[in-house]
Every structure is written in structure tokens, then in C-alpha cells.
Coordinates of C-alpha atoms in Angstrom, one line a residue:
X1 CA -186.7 47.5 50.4
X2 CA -183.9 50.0 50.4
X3 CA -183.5 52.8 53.1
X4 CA -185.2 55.5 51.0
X5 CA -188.4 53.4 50.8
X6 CA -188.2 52.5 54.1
X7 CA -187.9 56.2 55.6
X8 CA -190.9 57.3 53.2
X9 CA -193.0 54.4 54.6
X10 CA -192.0 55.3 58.0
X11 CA -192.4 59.3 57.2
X12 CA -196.1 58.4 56.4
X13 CA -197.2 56.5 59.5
X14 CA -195.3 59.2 61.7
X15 CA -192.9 56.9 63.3
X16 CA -189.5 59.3 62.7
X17 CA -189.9 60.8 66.0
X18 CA -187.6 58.9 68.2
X19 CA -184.9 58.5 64.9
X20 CA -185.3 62.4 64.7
X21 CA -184.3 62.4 68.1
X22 CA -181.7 60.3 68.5
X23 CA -180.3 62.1 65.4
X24 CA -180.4 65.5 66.5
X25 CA -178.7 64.2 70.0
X26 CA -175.7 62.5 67.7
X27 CA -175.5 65.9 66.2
X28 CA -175.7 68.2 69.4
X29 CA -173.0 66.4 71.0
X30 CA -170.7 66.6 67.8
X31 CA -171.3 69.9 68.0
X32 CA -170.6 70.5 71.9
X33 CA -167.6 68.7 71.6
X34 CA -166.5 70.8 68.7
X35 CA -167.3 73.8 70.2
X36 CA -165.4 73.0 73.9
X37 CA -162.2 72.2 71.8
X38 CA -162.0 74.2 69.3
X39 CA -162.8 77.7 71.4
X40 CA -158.8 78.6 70.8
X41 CA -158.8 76.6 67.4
X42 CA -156.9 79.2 65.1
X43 CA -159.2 80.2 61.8
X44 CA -156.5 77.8 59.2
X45 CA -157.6 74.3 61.3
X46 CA -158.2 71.8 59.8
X47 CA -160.3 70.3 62.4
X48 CA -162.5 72.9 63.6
X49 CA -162.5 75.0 60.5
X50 CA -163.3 78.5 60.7
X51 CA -166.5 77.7 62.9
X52 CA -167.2 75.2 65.1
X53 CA -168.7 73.0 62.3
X54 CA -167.0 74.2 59.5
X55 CA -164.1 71.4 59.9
X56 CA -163.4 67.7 59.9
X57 CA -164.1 66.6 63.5
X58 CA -168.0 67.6 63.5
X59 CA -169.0 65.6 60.4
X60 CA -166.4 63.1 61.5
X61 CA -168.3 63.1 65.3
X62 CA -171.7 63.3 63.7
X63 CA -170.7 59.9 61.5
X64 CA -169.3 58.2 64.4
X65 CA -172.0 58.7 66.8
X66 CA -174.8 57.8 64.2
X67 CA -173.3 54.8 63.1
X68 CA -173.2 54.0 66.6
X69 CA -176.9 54.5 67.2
X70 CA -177.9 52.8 63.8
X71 CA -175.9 49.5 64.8
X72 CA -177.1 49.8 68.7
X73 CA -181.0 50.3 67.4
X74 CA -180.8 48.6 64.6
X75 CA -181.0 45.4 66.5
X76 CA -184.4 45.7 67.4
X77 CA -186.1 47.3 64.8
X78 CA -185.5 49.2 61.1
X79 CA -184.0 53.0 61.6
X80 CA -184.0 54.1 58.1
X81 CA -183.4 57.9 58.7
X82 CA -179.9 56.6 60.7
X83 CA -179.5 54.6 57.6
X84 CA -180.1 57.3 55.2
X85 CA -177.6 60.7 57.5
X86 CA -174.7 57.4 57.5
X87 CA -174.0 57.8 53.8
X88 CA -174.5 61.6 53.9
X89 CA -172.2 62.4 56.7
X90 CA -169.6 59.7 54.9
X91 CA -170.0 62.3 51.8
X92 CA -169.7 65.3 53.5
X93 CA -166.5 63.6 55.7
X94 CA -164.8 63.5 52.3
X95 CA -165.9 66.6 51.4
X96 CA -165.2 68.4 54.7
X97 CA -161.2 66.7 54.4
X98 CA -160.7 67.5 51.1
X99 CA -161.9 71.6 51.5
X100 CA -159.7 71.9 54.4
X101 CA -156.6 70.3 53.4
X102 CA -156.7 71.6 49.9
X103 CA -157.3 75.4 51.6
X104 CA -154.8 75.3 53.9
X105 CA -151.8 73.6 51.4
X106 CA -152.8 75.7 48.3
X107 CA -154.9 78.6 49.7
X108 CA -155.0 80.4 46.4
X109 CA -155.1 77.5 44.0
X110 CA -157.5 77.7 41.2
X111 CA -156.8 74.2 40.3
X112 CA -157.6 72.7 44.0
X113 CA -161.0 74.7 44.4
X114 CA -161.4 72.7 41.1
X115 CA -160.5 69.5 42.3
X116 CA -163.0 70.2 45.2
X117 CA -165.7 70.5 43.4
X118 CA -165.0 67.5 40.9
X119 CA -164.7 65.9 44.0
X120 CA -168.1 67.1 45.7
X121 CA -169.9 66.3 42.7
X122 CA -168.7 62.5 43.1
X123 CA -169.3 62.1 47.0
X124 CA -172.7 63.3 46.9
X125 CA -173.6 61.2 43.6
X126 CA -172.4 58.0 45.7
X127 CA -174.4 58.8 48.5
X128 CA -177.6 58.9 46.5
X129 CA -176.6 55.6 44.9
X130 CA -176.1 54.1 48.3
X131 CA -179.1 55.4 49.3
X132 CA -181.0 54.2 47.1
X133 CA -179.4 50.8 46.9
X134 CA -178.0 51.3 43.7
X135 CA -174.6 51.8 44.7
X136 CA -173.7 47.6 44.3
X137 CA -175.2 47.8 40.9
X138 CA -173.1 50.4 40.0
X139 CA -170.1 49.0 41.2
X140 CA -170.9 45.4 39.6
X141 CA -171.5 47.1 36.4
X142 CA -167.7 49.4 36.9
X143 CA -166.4 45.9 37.3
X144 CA -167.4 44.6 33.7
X145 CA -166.4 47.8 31.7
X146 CA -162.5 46.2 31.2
X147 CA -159.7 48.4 29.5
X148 CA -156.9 46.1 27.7
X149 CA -153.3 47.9 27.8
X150 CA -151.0 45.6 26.0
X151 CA -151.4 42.3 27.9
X152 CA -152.9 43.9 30.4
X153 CA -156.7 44.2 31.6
X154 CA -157.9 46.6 34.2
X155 CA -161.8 47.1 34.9
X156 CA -163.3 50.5 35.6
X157 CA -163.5 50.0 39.0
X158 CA -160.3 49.6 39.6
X159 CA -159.5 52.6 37.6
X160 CA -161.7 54.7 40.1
X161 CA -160.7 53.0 43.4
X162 CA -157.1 53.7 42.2
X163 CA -157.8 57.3 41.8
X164 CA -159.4 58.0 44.9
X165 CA -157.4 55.9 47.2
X166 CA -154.3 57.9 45.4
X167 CA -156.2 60.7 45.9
X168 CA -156.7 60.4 49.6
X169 CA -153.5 59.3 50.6
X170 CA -152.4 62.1 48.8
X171 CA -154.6 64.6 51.1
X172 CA -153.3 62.8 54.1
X173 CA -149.5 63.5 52.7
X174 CA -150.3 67.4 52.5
X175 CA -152.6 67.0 56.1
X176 CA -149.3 65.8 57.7
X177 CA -147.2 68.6 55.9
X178 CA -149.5 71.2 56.6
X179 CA -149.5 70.5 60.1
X180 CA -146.0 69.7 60.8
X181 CA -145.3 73.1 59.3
X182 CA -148.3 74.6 61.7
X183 CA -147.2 72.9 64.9
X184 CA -143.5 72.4 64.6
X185 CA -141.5 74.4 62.4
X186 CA -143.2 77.9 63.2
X187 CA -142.0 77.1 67.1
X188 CA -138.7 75.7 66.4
X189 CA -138.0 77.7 63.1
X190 CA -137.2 81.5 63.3
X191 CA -135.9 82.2 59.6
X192 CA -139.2 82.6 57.2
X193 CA -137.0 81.0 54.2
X194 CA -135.7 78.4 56.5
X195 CA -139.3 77.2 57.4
X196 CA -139.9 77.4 54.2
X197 CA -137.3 75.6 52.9
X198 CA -137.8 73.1 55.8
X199 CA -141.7 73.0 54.5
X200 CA -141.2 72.3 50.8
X201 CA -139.1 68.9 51.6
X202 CA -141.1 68.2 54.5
X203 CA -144.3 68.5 51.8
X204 CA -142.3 66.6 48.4
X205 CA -141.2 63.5 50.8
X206 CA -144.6 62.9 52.3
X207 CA -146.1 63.3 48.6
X208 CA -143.2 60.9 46.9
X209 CA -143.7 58.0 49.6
X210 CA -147.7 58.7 49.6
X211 CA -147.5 58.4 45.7
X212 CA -145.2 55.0 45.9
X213 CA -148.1 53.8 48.9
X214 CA -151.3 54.7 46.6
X215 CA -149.4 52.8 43.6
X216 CA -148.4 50.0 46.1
X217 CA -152.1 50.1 47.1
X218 CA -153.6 49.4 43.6
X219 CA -151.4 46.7 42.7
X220 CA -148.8 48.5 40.3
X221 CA -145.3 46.8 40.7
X222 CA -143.1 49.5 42.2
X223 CA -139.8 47.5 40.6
X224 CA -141.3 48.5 36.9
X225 CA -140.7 52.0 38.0
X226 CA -137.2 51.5 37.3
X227 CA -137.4 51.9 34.0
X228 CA -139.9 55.0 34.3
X229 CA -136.9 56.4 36.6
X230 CA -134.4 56.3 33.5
X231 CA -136.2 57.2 31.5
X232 CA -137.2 60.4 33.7
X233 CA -133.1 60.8 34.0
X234 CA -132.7 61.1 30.3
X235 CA -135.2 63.5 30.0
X236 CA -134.1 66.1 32.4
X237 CA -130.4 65.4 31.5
X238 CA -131.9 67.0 28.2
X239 CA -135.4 68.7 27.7
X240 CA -135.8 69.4 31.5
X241 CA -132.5 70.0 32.4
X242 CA -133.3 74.1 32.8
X243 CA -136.5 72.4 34.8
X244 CA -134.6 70.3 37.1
X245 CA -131.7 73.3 37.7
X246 CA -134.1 75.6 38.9
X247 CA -136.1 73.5 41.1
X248 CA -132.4 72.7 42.7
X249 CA -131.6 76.4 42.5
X250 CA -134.6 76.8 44.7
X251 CA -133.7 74.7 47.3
X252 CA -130.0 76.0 47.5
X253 CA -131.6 79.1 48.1
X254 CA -133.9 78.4 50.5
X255 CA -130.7 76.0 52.5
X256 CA -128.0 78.7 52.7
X257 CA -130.1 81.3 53.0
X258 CA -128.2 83.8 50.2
X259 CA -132.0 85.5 49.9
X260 CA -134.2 85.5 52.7
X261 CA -137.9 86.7 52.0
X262 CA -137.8 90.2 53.1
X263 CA -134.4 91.1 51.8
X264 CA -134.1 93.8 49.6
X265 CA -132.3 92.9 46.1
X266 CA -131.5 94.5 42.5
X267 CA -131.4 92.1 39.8
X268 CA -131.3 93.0 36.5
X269 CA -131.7 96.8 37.7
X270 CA -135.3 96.2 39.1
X271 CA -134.6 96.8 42.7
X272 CA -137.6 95.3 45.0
X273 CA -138.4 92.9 48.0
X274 CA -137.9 89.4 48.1
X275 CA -142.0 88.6 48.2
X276 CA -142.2 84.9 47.8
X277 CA -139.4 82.3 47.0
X278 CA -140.8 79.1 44.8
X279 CA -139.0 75.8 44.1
X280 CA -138.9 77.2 40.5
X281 CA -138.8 80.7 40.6
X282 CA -138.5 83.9 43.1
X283 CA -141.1 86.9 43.3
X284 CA -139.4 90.2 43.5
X285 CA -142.1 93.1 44.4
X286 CA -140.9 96.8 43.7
X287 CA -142.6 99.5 45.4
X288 CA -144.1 100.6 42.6
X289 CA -146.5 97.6 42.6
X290 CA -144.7 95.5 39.6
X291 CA -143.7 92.4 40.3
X292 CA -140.4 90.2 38.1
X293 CA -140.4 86.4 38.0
X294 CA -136.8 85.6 38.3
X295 CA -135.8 82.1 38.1
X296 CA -133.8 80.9 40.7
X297 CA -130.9 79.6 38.5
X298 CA -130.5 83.3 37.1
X299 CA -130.0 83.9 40.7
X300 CA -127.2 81.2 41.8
X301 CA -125.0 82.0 38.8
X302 CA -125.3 85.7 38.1
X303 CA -124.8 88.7 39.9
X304 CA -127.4 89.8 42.5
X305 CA -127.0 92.9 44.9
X306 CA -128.7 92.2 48.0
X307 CA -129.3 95.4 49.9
X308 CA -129.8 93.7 53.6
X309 CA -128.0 90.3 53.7
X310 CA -125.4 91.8 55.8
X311 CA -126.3 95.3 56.5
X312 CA -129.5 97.0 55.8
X313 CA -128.0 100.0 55.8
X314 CA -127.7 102.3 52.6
X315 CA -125.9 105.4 51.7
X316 CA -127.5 107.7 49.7
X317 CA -126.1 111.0 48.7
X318 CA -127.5 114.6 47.4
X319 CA -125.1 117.9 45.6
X320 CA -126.0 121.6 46.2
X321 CA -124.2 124.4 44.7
X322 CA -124.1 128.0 46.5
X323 CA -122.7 131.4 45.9
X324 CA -119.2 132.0 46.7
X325 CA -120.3 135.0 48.7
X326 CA -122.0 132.4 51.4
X327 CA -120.4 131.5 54.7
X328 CA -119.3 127.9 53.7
X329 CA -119.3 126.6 57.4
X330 CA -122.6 127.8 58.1
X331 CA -123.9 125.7 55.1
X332 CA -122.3 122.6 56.6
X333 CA -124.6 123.1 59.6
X334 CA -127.4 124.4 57.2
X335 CA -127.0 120.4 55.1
X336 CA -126.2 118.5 58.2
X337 CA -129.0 119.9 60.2
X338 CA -131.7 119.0 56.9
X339 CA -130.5 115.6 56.6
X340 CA -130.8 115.3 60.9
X341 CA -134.2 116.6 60.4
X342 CA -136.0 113.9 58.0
X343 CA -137.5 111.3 59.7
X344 CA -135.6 108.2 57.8
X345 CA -132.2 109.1 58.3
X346 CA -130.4 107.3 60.9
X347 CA -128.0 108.7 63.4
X348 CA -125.4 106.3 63.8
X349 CA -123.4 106.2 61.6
X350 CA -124.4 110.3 61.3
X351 CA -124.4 112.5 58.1
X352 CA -121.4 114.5 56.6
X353 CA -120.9 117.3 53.6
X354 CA -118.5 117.3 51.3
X355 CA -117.2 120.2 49.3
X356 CA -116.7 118.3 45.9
X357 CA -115.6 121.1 43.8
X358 CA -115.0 124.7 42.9
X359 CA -117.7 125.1 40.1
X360 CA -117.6 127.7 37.4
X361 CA -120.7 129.7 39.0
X362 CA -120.9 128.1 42.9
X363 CA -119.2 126.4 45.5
X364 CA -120.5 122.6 45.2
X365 CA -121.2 120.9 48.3
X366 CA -122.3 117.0 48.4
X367 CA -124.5 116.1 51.5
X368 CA -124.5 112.5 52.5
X369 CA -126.5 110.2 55.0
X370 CA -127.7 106.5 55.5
X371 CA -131.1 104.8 56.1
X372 CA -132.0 101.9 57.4
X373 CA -135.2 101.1 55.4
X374 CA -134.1 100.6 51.8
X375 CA -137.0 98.3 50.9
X376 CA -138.7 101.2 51.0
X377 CA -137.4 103.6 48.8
X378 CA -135.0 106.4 48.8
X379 CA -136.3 108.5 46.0
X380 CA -138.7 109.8 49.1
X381 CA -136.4 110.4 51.7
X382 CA -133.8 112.1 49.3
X383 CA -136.7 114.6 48.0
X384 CA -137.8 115.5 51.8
X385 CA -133.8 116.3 52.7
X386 CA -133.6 118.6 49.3
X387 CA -137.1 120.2 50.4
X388 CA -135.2 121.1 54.0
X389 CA -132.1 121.8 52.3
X390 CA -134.0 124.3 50.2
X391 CA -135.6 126.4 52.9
X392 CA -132.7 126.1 55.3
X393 CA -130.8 128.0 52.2
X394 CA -133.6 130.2 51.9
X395 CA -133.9 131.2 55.5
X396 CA -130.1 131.8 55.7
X397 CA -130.4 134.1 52.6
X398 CA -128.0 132.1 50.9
X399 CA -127.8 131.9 47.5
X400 CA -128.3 129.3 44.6
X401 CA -126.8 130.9 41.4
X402 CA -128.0 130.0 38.5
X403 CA -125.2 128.4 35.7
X404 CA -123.5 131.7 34.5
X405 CA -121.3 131.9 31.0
X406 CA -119.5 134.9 29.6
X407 CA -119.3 135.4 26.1
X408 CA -116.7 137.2 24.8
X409 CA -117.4 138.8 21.6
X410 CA -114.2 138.6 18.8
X411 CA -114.1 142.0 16.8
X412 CA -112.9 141.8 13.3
X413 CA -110.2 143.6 12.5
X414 CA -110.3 145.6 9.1

């Protein structure tokens, strides 16, 4: 008689009581533990979640403490509803892991909610079986279905007990990452592309030697993947070789810190902040909203201008023309005193006015001045000088001439 049976037999003469007891006990003090250590938990744990049940340690809690209680009872008498929350809590343990990991290493991955749900699907359709005692069965009949590769012959089982022991030393690779990036490198790590930098090798050796341990762990040979390694050469020594010199390009980046997230560049004349840098390629946002995918190879060996790697600073520069009738030192102190006044223009170094030129119809004066905020914009802070430059002119009663041409007029002679 299999738990199920047993629990409805049991549900029928009333005798649940006590298990519904001891179970909601196992669960009240998961949950009290939870909630006395994960108070000060921050919202991305992985072990508290983003409530005090929401992560690993309360289903992981629950499972230990039932298990406990089924073995300890057990002993003297059947406790099918203990029997029946093991294999649920086991699922939702799984479950639980997998949401949080895959949430915290690829937040906005389509592809991992994906693999969560695949996932879900499969841990709750083996707790049924084991509930039901059909889980054996099922595995005894995996174990006949045989593949034959070459000489070789591999049984559906061990297809699927390959996958998911892959896939869970996998999850334990990007646990480790995720919280080595959490707890270490945002205390000892200022630079936001160091950390990162620090983050992506951190996260592609734990996956490599979890992927070597997963294949270790289903019986492949490791020495046959010598030949899967040359073979792997060839190709990105030809077809991947673009492939392969950007993911480098990435990390050369990311080491020497030539573009720091942050920075603001001009590539290509699209001038925007550095948003995101990639292994493959970097995110350049422009004010405007756009975004350009550069690859990082484009930006090891071509020209980039990059607005704040040494100085954030920026000159920027605006021309005025007046009558030749106007005082030409008191439109100095008019310009100067309409570049002091906008907000963005720095002090130090301070603005200055050129005159550029005798025009044809006005005295041409150029009006220059820095900021300190390039990443955003200077098409605003220009306009709001030119606006005070405008009605400092116009309070003066100085004069903008318009463009004036004389045309003489040839007489023919008769």
C-alpha cells in the first residue's frame, strides 16, 4: 500500500490529527527560523528570497525537520501525511534553488524563466510518481529504453540523471558566482567594470570545472575531450574567429579599464553612455533613448573618443555678432556674465570671449565655457547660455544686425 492509499485510509477514520500537528510544528519553526535570520536579508537572497518563505532555507528547513519527524515516528506506527509533504518539499527544494539562482544570475533572461518552468513541470510530475509508488516503475522502465551511438549504449535513465545532475551542479556553479560577486567583490571592488570584469571569470571558471564535474559525474571520459578541444581550435581559428576576438576584446576591456561603465564615448559619431559592457559586445545609450550594439573588437582596434577617461570636462563654445556702434568691453561682461549664470557651467577653469573677427555687418565675438556633465548633453546648456546671452544684449540695447549687402548698380554707357 503506497502513501497516498495510506493517508486516504487514515483521512477516513480521522487519525491525521497528530501528523497535522507535528507537520504544521516542522513548518512553524522553518518559518521562525527564517524569519529571525533573514530580517536584514537583502530582497536578491538567495536564501530568504524576497519574503521570509520565498527562498531556499524554508522549504530546505521544512524538508529537514519532516524527514526528521517521519523517521523518529515512523518507528512506531505508519505517518503517511509525513510520507506524502517529504517528496513535496524535495520538489519544491528544487524548485525553490533553481528560481532563485536563475533570478539572481540572469535576472532578465527569457530563456531561464523557461528553463524554470521545464524544470517545475518535471519536479512536481516526480513527486506524484513517488507518491504514488510509481516512481521505481518509472525509473525501471527509463532503464530499458537503450539508445545505441556507434558502439555505444546508454539507457534513458541515464540520459536524464545526466541532465539533471549537469544541471544542478551547474546551478551550484552560478550560486557560488552569484554570491562571491554579492559578498566579496562589491566590498573589496570599487571600479563597476572591474567587478564586473572580476564577475564574468569568476562565473565562466566555476561553469567550465562544474561542466568537466557533471561530465566526470555521468561517466564520460574527460581524456576524449581532447579531440572535441581541437577540433573547437580549428573552428574558431576559422568560422568563430570574429566570435572568439570579441569575447577577448571584452575582457581586455573590462582588465585595463579603457571604458568604464559610465564613461561617456563617441563611436562612429553616436555619442552616448557606456550602459552595459558584455563579453561579446558593449551597450552605448544616447540621451535620446537609442541604444548602438558595438562589438568590443570595433572598440580595441579603431578609434574611440572617450569624453571622461581622463577628464570629464568638455569645452563647448557659442559665436555672437554685434553692431559696431556697441561698447565691445561691456559685451565681454554681458557673455561672461550669461555663461556664469547657467547652472551647468563650471567655474574653474572659468569662461572667456573671444573677438574672432571683424565681420562684414558686426563685430563677431565667440563665448566659451566648460562643463562637467557631458553624459548629459550640451545641446541644453549651450541653448540656455544663448537664451541669457540674448536678453543680456537686449537689456543693454545692444544691437544684433542683421547680414547687410550693398549692391551697386553698373549703368550702361551709350
Amino acid at each position: 500500500m503506497n502513501a497516498l492509499d495510506l493517508l486516504l485510509r487514515d483521512v477516513g477514520h480521522g487519525a491525521l490529527a497528530w501528523e497535522v500537528a507535528v507537520l504544521s510544528g516542522c513548518l512553524a519553526v522553518a518559518w521562525g527560523v527564517c524569519w529571525l535570520l533573514g530580517r536584514r536579508a537583502p530582497p536578491d537572497s538567495i536564501w530568504f528570497g524576497r519574503g521570509t518563505i520565498d527562498g531556499v532555507l524554508f522549504p530546505m528547513l521544512a524538508l529537514g525537520l519532516t524527514y526528521s519527524a517521519r523517521v523518529g515516528f515512523g518507528s512506531f506506527r505508519e505517518v503517511p501525511l509525513l510520507r506524502v509533504a517529504v517528496p513535496v518539499l524535495v520538489a519544491l527544494v528544487g524548485i525553490r534553488l533553481l528560481a532563485r539562482v536563475f533570478t539572481v544570475a540572469f535576472p532578465r533572461s527569457a530563456f531561464a524563466r523557461l528553463m524554470e518552468r521545464l524544470f517545475s513541470w518535471v519536479a512536481w510530475i516526480a513527486a506524484v510518481l513517488w507518491i504514488l509508488g510509481l516512481l521505481p516503475a518509472v525509473l525501471d522502465e527509463m532503464e530499458a529504453i537503450r539508445f545505441s551511438f556507434g558502439k555505444s549504449e546508454i539507457s534513458l535513465l541515464a540520459i536524464v540523471q545526466g541532465v539533471l545532475s549537469s544541471g544542478l551542479v551547474m546551478v551550484l556553479a552560478l550560486w557560488v558566482a552569484s554570491a562571491l560577486e554579492r559578498q566579496v567583490l562589491r566590498d573589496t571592488v570599487s571600479d563597476l567594470s572591474l567587478r564586473k570584469a572580476a564577475s564574468n571569470a569568476i562565473r565562466a571558471t566555476l561553469l567550465l570545472l562544474g561542466f568537466l564535474f557533471a561530465l566526470s559525474a555521468v561517466g564520460v571520459d574527460l581524456t576524449a575531450l581532447s579531440v572535441l578541444g581541437g577540433a573547437l581550435g580549428v573552428g574558431l581559428g576559422f568560422g568563430l574567429q570574429k566570435l572568439a576576438a570579441n569575447y577577448v576584446s571584452g575582457f581586455v576591456i573590462l582588465a585595463e579599464r579603457s571604458l568604464r561603465i559610465g564613461d561617456t564615448v563617441r563611436v562612429d559619431n553616436f555619442e552616448g553612455v557606456v550602459a552595459d559592457i558584455k563579453t561579446r559586445y558593449t551597450l552605448i545609450r544616447s540621451l535620446s533613448g537609442r541604444e548602438s550594439i558595438v562589438p568590443n573588437e570595433k572598440l580595441i582596434t579603431e578609434r574611440i573618443e572617450n569624453l571622461s577617461l581622463a577628464d570629464p570636462k568638455v569645452l563647448l563654445s557659442t559665436e555672437v555678432g554685434v553692431s559696431y556702434d556697441a561698447d565691445a568691453d561691456q559685451v565681454r561682461e554681458i557673455l561672461l556674465e550669461a555663461a556664469r549664470g547657467a547652472p551647468r557651467v563650471i567655474a574653474e577653469p572659468g569662461p572667456g570671449v573671444q573677438l574672432v573677427k571683424f565681420g562684414s555687418s558686426a563685430l563677431e565675438f565667440k563665448l566659451v565655457f566648460w562643463i562637467a556633465d557631458p553624459q548629459n548633453g550640451s545641446g541644453a546648456v549651450i541653448s540656455d547660455v544663448n537664451f541669457r546671452v540674448l536678453q543680456g544684449l537686449r537689456a543693454a540695447g545692444i544691437e544684433i544686425p542683421y547680414p547687410q549687402q550693398v549692391v551697386h548698380e553698373a549703368r550702361q554707357r551709350v
